[in-house]
Amino acid sequence: GNSVTQMEGPVTLSEEAFLTINCTYTATGYPSLFWYVQYPGEGLQLLLKATKADDKGSNKGFEATYRKETTSFHLEKGSVQVSDSAVYFCALSTNTGNQFYFGTGTSLTVIP
Amino acid sequence: NAGVTQTPKFQVLKTGQSMTLQCAQDMNHNSMYWYRQDPGMGLRLIYYSASEGTTDKGEVPNGYNVSRLNKREFSLRLESAAPSQTSVYFCASSPQTQRQGGNTIYFGEGSWLTVV
């Protein structure tokens, strides 16, 4: 079956620290992979995505590389800011296109 | 850009009452979804509609019904609310495309429902 496993939080970092949030997946076929971000009181917003192996998605200083050999899509940012405090969700969609599978979310708090 | 709009944003219900959550998207997407979000549980799919005229159960459909009224609108109904349905509900839509670039799901801002 299809599933996403991401590291449990909460994660607390100091401003300007390096961020990694691990995500691994199980999927049939060739999924697309996503990171979504949810700020308090809001819906999920697309942060970045990658649609095939070795693709790197990037946005707002965040990056993730689609690694088929390790079935991973880890989220990284070199220097976090207080405004990055949010819950981050890893997700995949199957190549049939209309099913999405989400991890349980990782809460990040960045302290000044 | 409105995107996915859901109403109401907040609602308090008594056990046994019924209500309908409304959702509309203006992106001409084929697929629409209803999720619930609970602490420590992530997002769980309640129902989805792959295209106008079709609906399918997701992971947690019990206690809910849906209607895909047209391509734009997808409503979620609680016929007899229970405290276990206290949650945050998200409507979402996706184009369901096989084009290169894949598919992406877009979310509404959420509806906070409390059943007392």
PDB file of C-alpha atoms in Angstrom:
ATOM      1  CA  GLY A   1       0.000   0.000   0.000  1.00  0.00           C
ATOM      2  CA  ASN A   2       0.843   3.682   0.072  1.00  0.00           C
ATOM      3  CA  SER A   3       1.987   5.481   3.207  1.00  0.00           C
ATOM      4  CA  VAL A   4       4.169   8.280   4.520  1.00  0.00           C
ATOM      5  CA  THR A   5       6.213   8.232   7.708  1.00  0.00           C
ATOM      6  CA  GLN A   6       7.745  11.392   9.069  1.00  0.00           C
ATOM      7  CA  MET A   7       9.736  12.114  12.169  1.00  0.00           C
ATOM      8  CA  GLU A   8       7.743  12.871  15.245  1.00  0.00           C
ATOM      9  CA  GLY A   9       7.967  16.207  16.913  1.00  0.00           C
ATOM     10  CA  PRO A  10       7.823  18.554  18.404  1.00  0.00           C
ATOM     11  CA  VAL A  11      11.058  20.048  17.158  1.00  0.00           C
ATOM     12  CA  THR A  12      12.448  23.156  18.854  1.00  0.00           C
ATOM     13  CA  LEU A  13      15.330  25.066  17.302  1.00  0.00           C
ATOM     14  CA  SER A  14      17.070  28.340  17.872  1.00  0.00           C
ATOM     15  CA  GLU A  15      16.905  30.963  15.159  1.00  0.00           C
ATOM     16  CA  GLU A  16      19.497  30.394  12.393  1.00  0.00           C
ATOM     17  CA  ALA A  17      19.863  26.701  13.212  1.00  0.00           C
ATOM     18  CA  PHE A  18      19.845  24.013  10.522  1.00  0.00           C
ATOM     19  CA  LEU A  19      16.590  22.113  10.055  1.00  0.00           C
ATOM     20  CA  THR A  20      16.026  18.547   8.894  1.00  0.00           C
ATOM     21  CA  ILE A  21      12.668  16.824   9.045  1.00  0.00           C
ATOM     22  CA  ASN A  22      12.843  13.226   7.875  1.00  0.00           C
ATOM     23  CA  CYS A  23      10.220  11.694   5.621  1.00  0.00           C
ATOM     24  CA  THR A  24      10.114   8.227   4.089  1.00  0.00           C
ATOM     25  CA  TYR A  25       7.425   6.720   1.945  1.00  0.00           C
ATOM     26  CA  THR A  26       6.009   3.480   0.665  1.00  0.00           C
ATOM     27  CA  ALA A  27       4.279   3.592  -2.676  1.00  0.00           C
ATOM     28  CA  THR A  28       3.361   1.547  -5.686  1.00  0.00           C
ATOM     29  CA  GLY A  29       4.382   2.998  -8.995  1.00  0.00           C
ATOM     30  CA  TYR A  30       5.948   6.422  -9.289  1.00  0.00           C
ATOM     31  CA  PRO A  31       4.467   8.874  -6.812  1.00  0.00           C
ATOM     32  CA  SER A  32       4.837  12.622  -6.610  1.00  0.00           C
ATOM     33  CA  LEU A  33       6.107  13.910  -3.262  1.00  0.00           C
ATOM     34  CA  PHE A  34       5.143  17.061  -1.377  1.00  0.00           C
ATOM     35  CA  TRP A  35       5.810  19.107   1.703  1.00  0.00           C
ATOM     36  CA  TYR A  36       2.945  21.164   3.072  1.00  0.00           C
ATOM     37  CA  VAL A  37       3.101  23.741   5.853  1.00  0.00           C
ATOM     38  CA  GLN A  38       0.324  24.669   8.271  1.00  0.00           C
ATOM     39  CA  TYR A  39       0.530  27.884  10.266  1.00  0.00           C
ATOM     40  CA  PRO A  40      -1.610  28.186  13.411  1.00  0.00           C
ATOM     41  CA  GLY A  41      -5.295  28.524  12.644  1.00  0.00           C
ATOM     42  CA  GLU A  42      -4.826  28.049   8.909  1.00  0.00           C
ATOM     43  CA  GLY A  43      -5.135  25.362   6.275  1.00  0.00           C
ATOM     44  CA  LEU A  44      -2.266  23.476   4.691  1.00  0.00           C
ATOM     45  CA  GLN A  45      -0.261  25.304   2.051  1.00  0.00           C
ATOM     46  CA  LEU A  46       1.987  23.706  -0.526  1.00  0.00           C
ATOM     47  CA  LEU A  47       5.612  24.379   0.355  1.00  0.00           C
ATOM     48  CA  LEU A  48       7.394  22.392  -2.350  1.00  0.00           C
ATOM     49  CA  LYS A  49       7.039  19.304  -4.482  1.00  0.00           C
ATOM     50  CA  ALA A  50       8.996  16.864  -6.657  1.00  0.00           C
ATOM     51  CA  THR A  51       7.500  14.642  -9.297  1.00  0.00           C
ATOM     52  CA  LYS A  52      10.277  12.217 -10.215  1.00  0.00           C
ATOM     53  CA  ALA A  53      13.402  10.623  -8.814  1.00  0.00           C
ATOM     54  CA  ASP A  54      16.339  12.977  -8.161  1.00  0.00           C
ATOM     55  CA  ASP A  55      14.156  16.073  -8.540  1.00  0.00           C
ATOM     56  CA  LYS A  56      14.791  18.749  -5.950  1.00  0.00           C
ATOM     57  CA  GLY A  57      11.897  20.880  -4.804  1.00  0.00           C
ATOM     58  CA  SER A  58      12.691  24.238  -3.263  1.00  0.00           C
ATOM     59  CA  ASN A  59      10.830  27.258  -1.919  1.00  0.00           C
ATOM     60  CA  LYS A  60      11.473  29.988   0.684  1.00  0.00           C
ATOM     61  CA  GLY A  61      14.884  28.496   1.524  1.00  0.00           C
ATOM     62  CA  PHE A  62      13.465  25.001   2.085  1.00  0.00           C
ATOM     63  CA  GLU A  63      14.664  22.092  -0.035  1.00  0.00           C
ATOM     64  CA  ALA A  64      13.865  18.404  -0.420  1.00  0.00           C
ATOM     65  CA  THR A  65      15.256  15.833  -2.853  1.00  0.00           C
ATOM     66  CA  TYR A  66      13.253  12.867  -4.141  1.00  0.00           C
ATOM     67  CA  ARG A  67      15.435   9.835  -3.380  1.00  0.00           C
ATOM     68  CA  LYS A  68      14.008   6.705  -4.922  1.00  0.00           C
ATOM     69  CA  GLU A  69      16.815   4.457  -3.706  1.00  0.00           C
ATOM     70  CA  THR A  70      16.110   5.307  -0.064  1.00  0.00           C
ATOM     71  CA  THR A  71      12.396   6.135  -0.575  1.00  0.00           C
ATOM     72  CA  SER A  72      12.941   9.444   1.202  1.00  0.00           C
ATOM     73  CA  PHE A  73      12.053  13.118   0.820  1.00  0.00           C
ATOM     74  CA  HIS A  74      13.695  14.884   3.754  1.00  0.00           C
ATOM     75  CA  LEU A  75      12.982  18.576   4.285  1.00  0.00           C
ATOM     76  CA  GLU A  76      15.951  20.869   4.978  1.00  0.00           C
ATOM     77  CA  LYS A  77      16.585  24.523   5.597  1.00  0.00           C
ATOM     78  CA  GLY A  78      19.958  26.024   6.301  1.00  0.00           C
ATOM     79  CA  SER A  79      18.897  28.792   8.669  1.00  0.00           C
ATOM     80  CA  VAL A  80      15.445  28.805  10.247  1.00  0.00           C
ATOM     81  CA  GLN A  81      13.566  31.904  11.343  1.00  0.00           C
ATOM     82  CA  VAL A  82      10.927  32.444  13.996  1.00  0.00           C
ATOM     83  CA  SER A  83       8.399  32.838  11.179  1.00  0.00           C
ATOM     84  CA  ASP A  84       9.064  29.214  10.122  1.00  0.00           C
ATOM     85  CA  SER A  85       7.305  27.976  13.260  1.00  0.00           C
ATOM     86  CA  ALA A  86       4.502  25.767  11.940  1.00  0.00           C
ATOM     87  CA  VAL A  87       3.489  22.156  11.403  1.00  0.00           C
ATOM     88  CA  TYR A  88       5.045  20.457   8.381  1.00  0.00           C
ATOM     89  CA  PHE A  89       3.415  17.582   6.534  1.00  0.00           C
ATOM     90  CA  CYS A  90       5.052  15.221   4.072  1.00  0.00           C
ATOM     91  CA  ALA A  91       2.701  13.754   1.470  1.00  0.00           C
ATOM     92  CA  LEU A  92       2.587  11.686  -1.671  1.00  0.00           C
ATOM     93  CA  SER A  93       0.182  11.315  -4.530  1.00  0.00           C
ATOM     94  CA  THR A  94      -0.097   8.209  -6.600  1.00  0.00           C
ATOM     95  CA  ASN A  95       0.389   8.175 -10.321  1.00  0.00           C
ATOM     96  CA  THR A  96      -3.336   7.691 -10.778  1.00  0.00           C
ATOM     97  CA  GLY A  97      -3.503  11.279  -9.594  1.00  0.00           C
ATOM     98  CA  ASN A  98      -6.454  11.522  -7.259  1.00  0.00           C
ATOM     99  CA  GLN A  99      -5.263   9.947  -4.019  1.00  0.00           C
ATOM    100  CA  PHE A 100      -3.060  11.708  -1.501  1.00  0.00           C
ATOM    101  CA  TYR A 101      -1.402  10.250   1.571  1.00  0.00           C
ATOM    102  CA  PHE A 102      -0.147  12.426   4.422  1.00  0.00           C
ATOM    103  CA  GLY A 103       2.274  11.931   7.273  1.00  0.00           C
ATOM    104  CA  THR A 104       1.136  12.821  10.781  1.00  0.00           C
ATOM    105  CA  GLY A 105       2.897  16.183  10.754  1.00  0.00           C
ATOM    106  CA  THR A 106       5.933  17.571  12.583  1.00  0.00           C
ATOM    107  CA  SER A 107       5.550  20.631  14.746  1.00  0.00           C
ATOM    108  CA  LEU A 108       8.454  23.083  14.544  1.00  0.00           C
ATOM    109  CA  THR A 109       9.016  25.910  16.987  1.00  0.00           C
ATOM    110  CA  VAL A 110      11.843  28.358  16.370  1.00  0.00           C
ATOM    111  CA  ILE A 111      12.916  30.450  19.341  1.00  0.00           C
ATOM    112  CA  PRO A 112      14.752  33.765  19.050  1.00  0.00           C
TER     113      PRO A 112
ATOM    114  CA  ASN B   1      -7.805  34.441  -5.686  1.00  0.00           C
ATOM    115  CA  ALA B   2     -10.428  32.624  -3.599  1.00  0.00           C
ATOM    116  CA  GLY B   3      -9.179  29.048  -4.170  1.00  0.00           C
ATOM    117  CA  VAL B   4     -11.043  26.703  -1.816  1.00  0.00           C
ATOM    118  CA  THR B   5     -13.654  28.348   0.380  1.00  0.00           C
ATOM    119  CA  GLN B   6     -15.398  26.537   3.208  1.00  0.00           C
ATOM    120  CA  THR B   7     -18.081  27.640   5.635  1.00  0.00           C
ATOM    121  CA  PRO B   8     -18.692  28.001   8.491  1.00  0.00           C
ATOM    122  CA  LYS B   9     -15.320  28.639  10.072  1.00  0.00           C
ATOM    123  CA  PHE B  10     -16.533  27.897  13.602  1.00  0.00           C
ATOM    124  CA  GLN B  11     -19.560  25.975  14.823  1.00  0.00           C
ATOM    125  CA  VAL B  12     -20.746  24.557  18.124  1.00  0.00           C
ATOM    126  CA  LEU B  13     -23.328  21.803  17.972  1.00  0.00           C
ATOM    127  CA  LYS B  14     -25.241  19.850  20.567  1.00  0.00           C
ATOM    128  CA  THR B  15     -25.115  16.074  20.438  1.00  0.00           C
ATOM    129  CA  GLY B  16     -27.697  14.807  17.979  1.00  0.00           C
ATOM    130  CA  GLN B  17     -27.961  17.996  15.951  1.00  0.00           C
ATOM    131  CA  SER B  18     -27.270  17.995  12.253  1.00  0.00           C
ATOM    132  CA  MET B  19     -25.304  20.396  10.108  1.00  0.00           C
ATOM    133  CA  THR B  20     -23.726  20.769   6.709  1.00  0.00           C
ATOM    134  CA  LEU B  21     -20.266  22.077   5.960  1.00  0.00           C
ATOM    135  CA  GLN B  22     -20.128  23.839   2.622  1.00  0.00           C
ATOM    136  CA  CYS B  23     -17.145  23.889   0.286  1.00  0.00           C
ATOM    137  CA  ALA B  24     -16.585  25.528  -3.078  1.00  0.00           C
ATOM    138  CA  GLN B  25     -13.554  25.833  -5.329  1.00  0.00           C
ATOM    139  CA  ASP B  26     -13.040  28.210  -8.210  1.00  0.00           C
ATOM    140  CA  MET B  27     -10.053  26.491  -9.847  1.00  0.00           C
ATOM    141  CA  ASN B  28     -12.068  24.197 -12.132  1.00  0.00           C
ATOM    142  CA  HIS B  29     -10.646  21.155 -10.353  1.00  0.00           C
ATOM    143  CA  ASN B  30     -12.043  17.709 -10.942  1.00  0.00           C
ATOM    144  CA  SER B  31     -11.387  16.141  -7.551  1.00  0.00           C
ATOM    145  CA  MET B  32     -12.547  17.308  -4.130  1.00  0.00           C
ATOM    146  CA  TYR B  33     -11.932  15.965  -0.646  1.00  0.00           C
ATOM    147  CA  TRP B  34     -12.998  16.244   2.964  1.00  0.00           C
ATOM    148  CA  TYR B  35     -10.449  15.591   5.712  1.00  0.00           C
ATOM    149  CA  ARG B  36     -10.553  15.825   9.457  1.00  0.00           C
ATOM    150  CA  GLN B  37      -7.571  16.779  11.586  1.00  0.00           C
ATOM    151  CA  ASP B  38      -7.206  15.661  15.177  1.00  0.00           C
ATOM    152  CA  PRO B  39      -4.250  16.121  17.533  1.00  0.00           C
ATOM    153  CA  GLY B  40      -1.649  13.422  16.997  1.00  0.00           C
ATOM    154  CA  MET B  41      -3.642  11.850  14.153  1.00  0.00           C
ATOM    155  CA  GLY B  42      -2.626  13.994  11.233  1.00  0.00           C
ATOM    156  CA  LEU B  43      -5.102  14.282   8.382  1.00  0.00           C
ATOM    157  CA  ARG B  44      -7.660  11.541   7.812  1.00  0.00           C
ATOM    158  CA  LEU B  45      -9.716  11.343   4.662  1.00  0.00           C
ATOM    159  CA  ILE B  46     -13.466  11.219   5.231  1.00  0.00           C
ATOM    160  CA  TYR B  47     -14.820  11.204   1.678  1.00  0.00           C
ATOM    161  CA  TYR B  48     -13.619  12.248  -1.715  1.00  0.00           C
ATOM    162  CA  SER B  49     -15.066  12.895  -5.126  1.00  0.00           C
ATOM    163  CA  ALA B  50     -12.791  12.026  -8.010  1.00  0.00           C
ATOM    164  CA  SER B  51     -15.029  13.829 -10.467  1.00  0.00           C
ATOM    165  CA  GLU B  52     -18.433  15.439 -10.687  1.00  0.00           C
ATOM    166  CA  GLY B  53     -21.105  12.845 -10.042  1.00  0.00           C
ATOM    167  CA  THR B  54     -18.952  10.420  -8.080  1.00  0.00           C
ATOM    168  CA  THR B  55     -18.154  10.075  -4.377  1.00  0.00           C
ATOM    169  CA  ASP B  56     -16.148   7.479  -2.467  1.00  0.00           C
ATOM    170  CA  LYS B  57     -15.485   6.667   1.146  1.00  0.00           C
ATOM    171  CA  GLY B  58     -12.158   7.457   2.670  1.00  0.00           C
ATOM    172  CA  GLU B  59     -10.577   6.234   5.866  1.00  0.00           C
ATOM    173  CA  VAL B  60     -13.197   7.508   8.364  1.00  0.00           C
ATOM    174  CA  PRO B  61     -16.615   7.879   6.647  1.00  0.00           C
ATOM    175  CA  ASN B  62     -18.886   6.713   9.463  1.00  0.00           C
ATOM    176  CA  GLY B  63     -21.288   9.392  10.661  1.00  0.00           C
ATOM    177  CA  TYR B  64     -20.880  11.544   7.557  1.00  0.00           C
ATOM    178  CA  ASN B  65     -22.512  11.982   4.180  1.00  0.00           C
ATOM    179  CA  VAL B  66     -21.379  14.019   1.211  1.00  0.00           C
ATOM    180  CA  SER B  67     -22.864  15.589  -1.877  1.00  0.00           C
ATOM    181  CA  ARG B  68     -20.988  16.679  -4.967  1.00  0.00           C
ATOM    182  CA  LEU B  69     -23.522  19.287  -5.988  1.00  0.00           C
ATOM    183  CA  ASN B  70     -21.674  20.307  -9.159  1.00  0.00           C
ATOM    184  CA  LYS B  71     -18.069  20.636 -10.240  1.00  0.00           C
ATOM    185  CA  ARG B  72     -17.481  23.548  -7.863  1.00  0.00           C
ATOM    186  CA  GLU B  73     -19.223  22.410  -4.685  1.00  0.00           C
ATOM    187  CA  PHE B  74     -18.755  19.486  -2.308  1.00  0.00           C
ATOM    188  CA  SER B  75     -20.651  19.481   0.974  1.00  0.00           C
ATOM    189  CA  LEU B  76     -20.195  17.368   4.101  1.00  0.00           C
ATOM    190  CA  ARG B  77     -23.177  16.554   6.321  1.00  0.00           C
ATOM    191  CA  LEU B  78     -23.275  15.347   9.889  1.00  0.00           C
ATOM    192  CA  GLU B  79     -26.731  13.828  10.378  1.00  0.00           C
ATOM    193  CA  SER B  80     -26.534  13.309  14.140  1.00  0.00           C
ATOM    194  CA  ALA B  81     -23.470  14.925  15.629  1.00  0.00           C
ATOM    195  CA  ALA B  82     -21.456  13.128  18.314  1.00  0.00           C
ATOM    196  CA  PRO B  83     -18.695  14.449  20.588  1.00  0.00           C
ATOM    197  CA  SER B  84     -16.238  12.189  18.704  1.00  0.00           C
ATOM    198  CA  GLN B  85     -16.817  14.391  15.663  1.00  0.00           C
ATOM    199  CA  THR B  86     -15.291  17.382  17.400  1.00  0.00           C
ATOM    200  CA  SER B  87     -12.461  18.204  15.026  1.00  0.00           C
ATOM    201  CA  VAL B  88     -11.082  20.584  12.448  1.00  0.00           C
ATOM    202  CA  TYR B  89     -12.445  19.835   8.995  1.00  0.00           C
ATOM    203  CA  PHE B  90     -10.634  20.690   5.796  1.00  0.00           C
ATOM    204  CA  CYS B  91     -12.011  20.727   2.305  1.00  0.00           C
ATOM    205  CA  ALA B  92      -9.514  20.356  -0.534  1.00  0.00           C
ATOM    206  CA  SER B  93      -9.418  20.069  -4.292  1.00  0.00           C
ATOM    207  CA  SER B  94      -7.017  18.884  -6.962  1.00  0.00           C
ATOM    208  CA  PRO B  95      -6.982  19.054 -10.738  1.00  0.00           C
ATOM    209  CA  GLN B  96      -6.369  15.298 -11.056  1.00  0.00           C
ATOM    210  CA  THR B  97      -4.022  15.706 -13.928  1.00  0.00           C
ATOM    211  CA  GLN B  98      -1.695  13.241 -15.512  1.00  0.00           C
ATOM    212  CA  ARG B  99       0.344  15.984 -17.111  1.00  0.00           C
ATOM    213  CA  GLN B 100       4.000  16.234 -16.357  1.00  0.00           C
ATOM    214  CA  GLY B 101       4.240  18.181 -13.156  1.00  0.00           C
ATOM    215  CA  GLY B 102       1.912  15.828 -11.397  1.00  0.00           C
ATOM    216  CA  ASN B 103      -1.027  16.592  -9.241  1.00  0.00           C
ATOM    217  CA  THR B 104      -1.305  18.981  -6.301  1.00  0.00           C
ATOM    218  CA  ILE B 105      -3.938  19.302  -3.616  1.00  0.00           C
ATOM    219  CA  TYR B 106      -5.141  22.701  -2.377  1.00  0.00           C
ATOM    220  CA  PHE B 107      -6.795  23.220   0.989  1.00  0.00           C
ATOM    221  CA  GLY B 108      -9.397  25.520   2.438  1.00  0.00           C
ATOM    222  CA  GLU B 109      -8.765  27.338   5.703  1.00  0.00           C
ATOM    223  CA  GLY B 110     -10.609  24.859   7.872  1.00  0.00           C
ATOM    224  CA  SER B 111     -13.825  24.613   9.881  1.00  0.00           C
ATOM    225  CA  TRP B 112     -13.562  24.228  13.653  1.00  0.00           C
ATOM    226  CA  LEU B 113     -16.449  22.075  14.888  1.00  0.00           C
ATOM    227  CA  THR B 114     -17.204  21.388  18.534  1.00  0.00           C
ATOM    228  CA  VAL B 115     -19.915  18.935  19.557  1.00  0.00           C
ATOM    229  CA  VAL B 116     -21.026  19.220  23.176  1.00  0.00           C
TER     230      VAL B 116
END
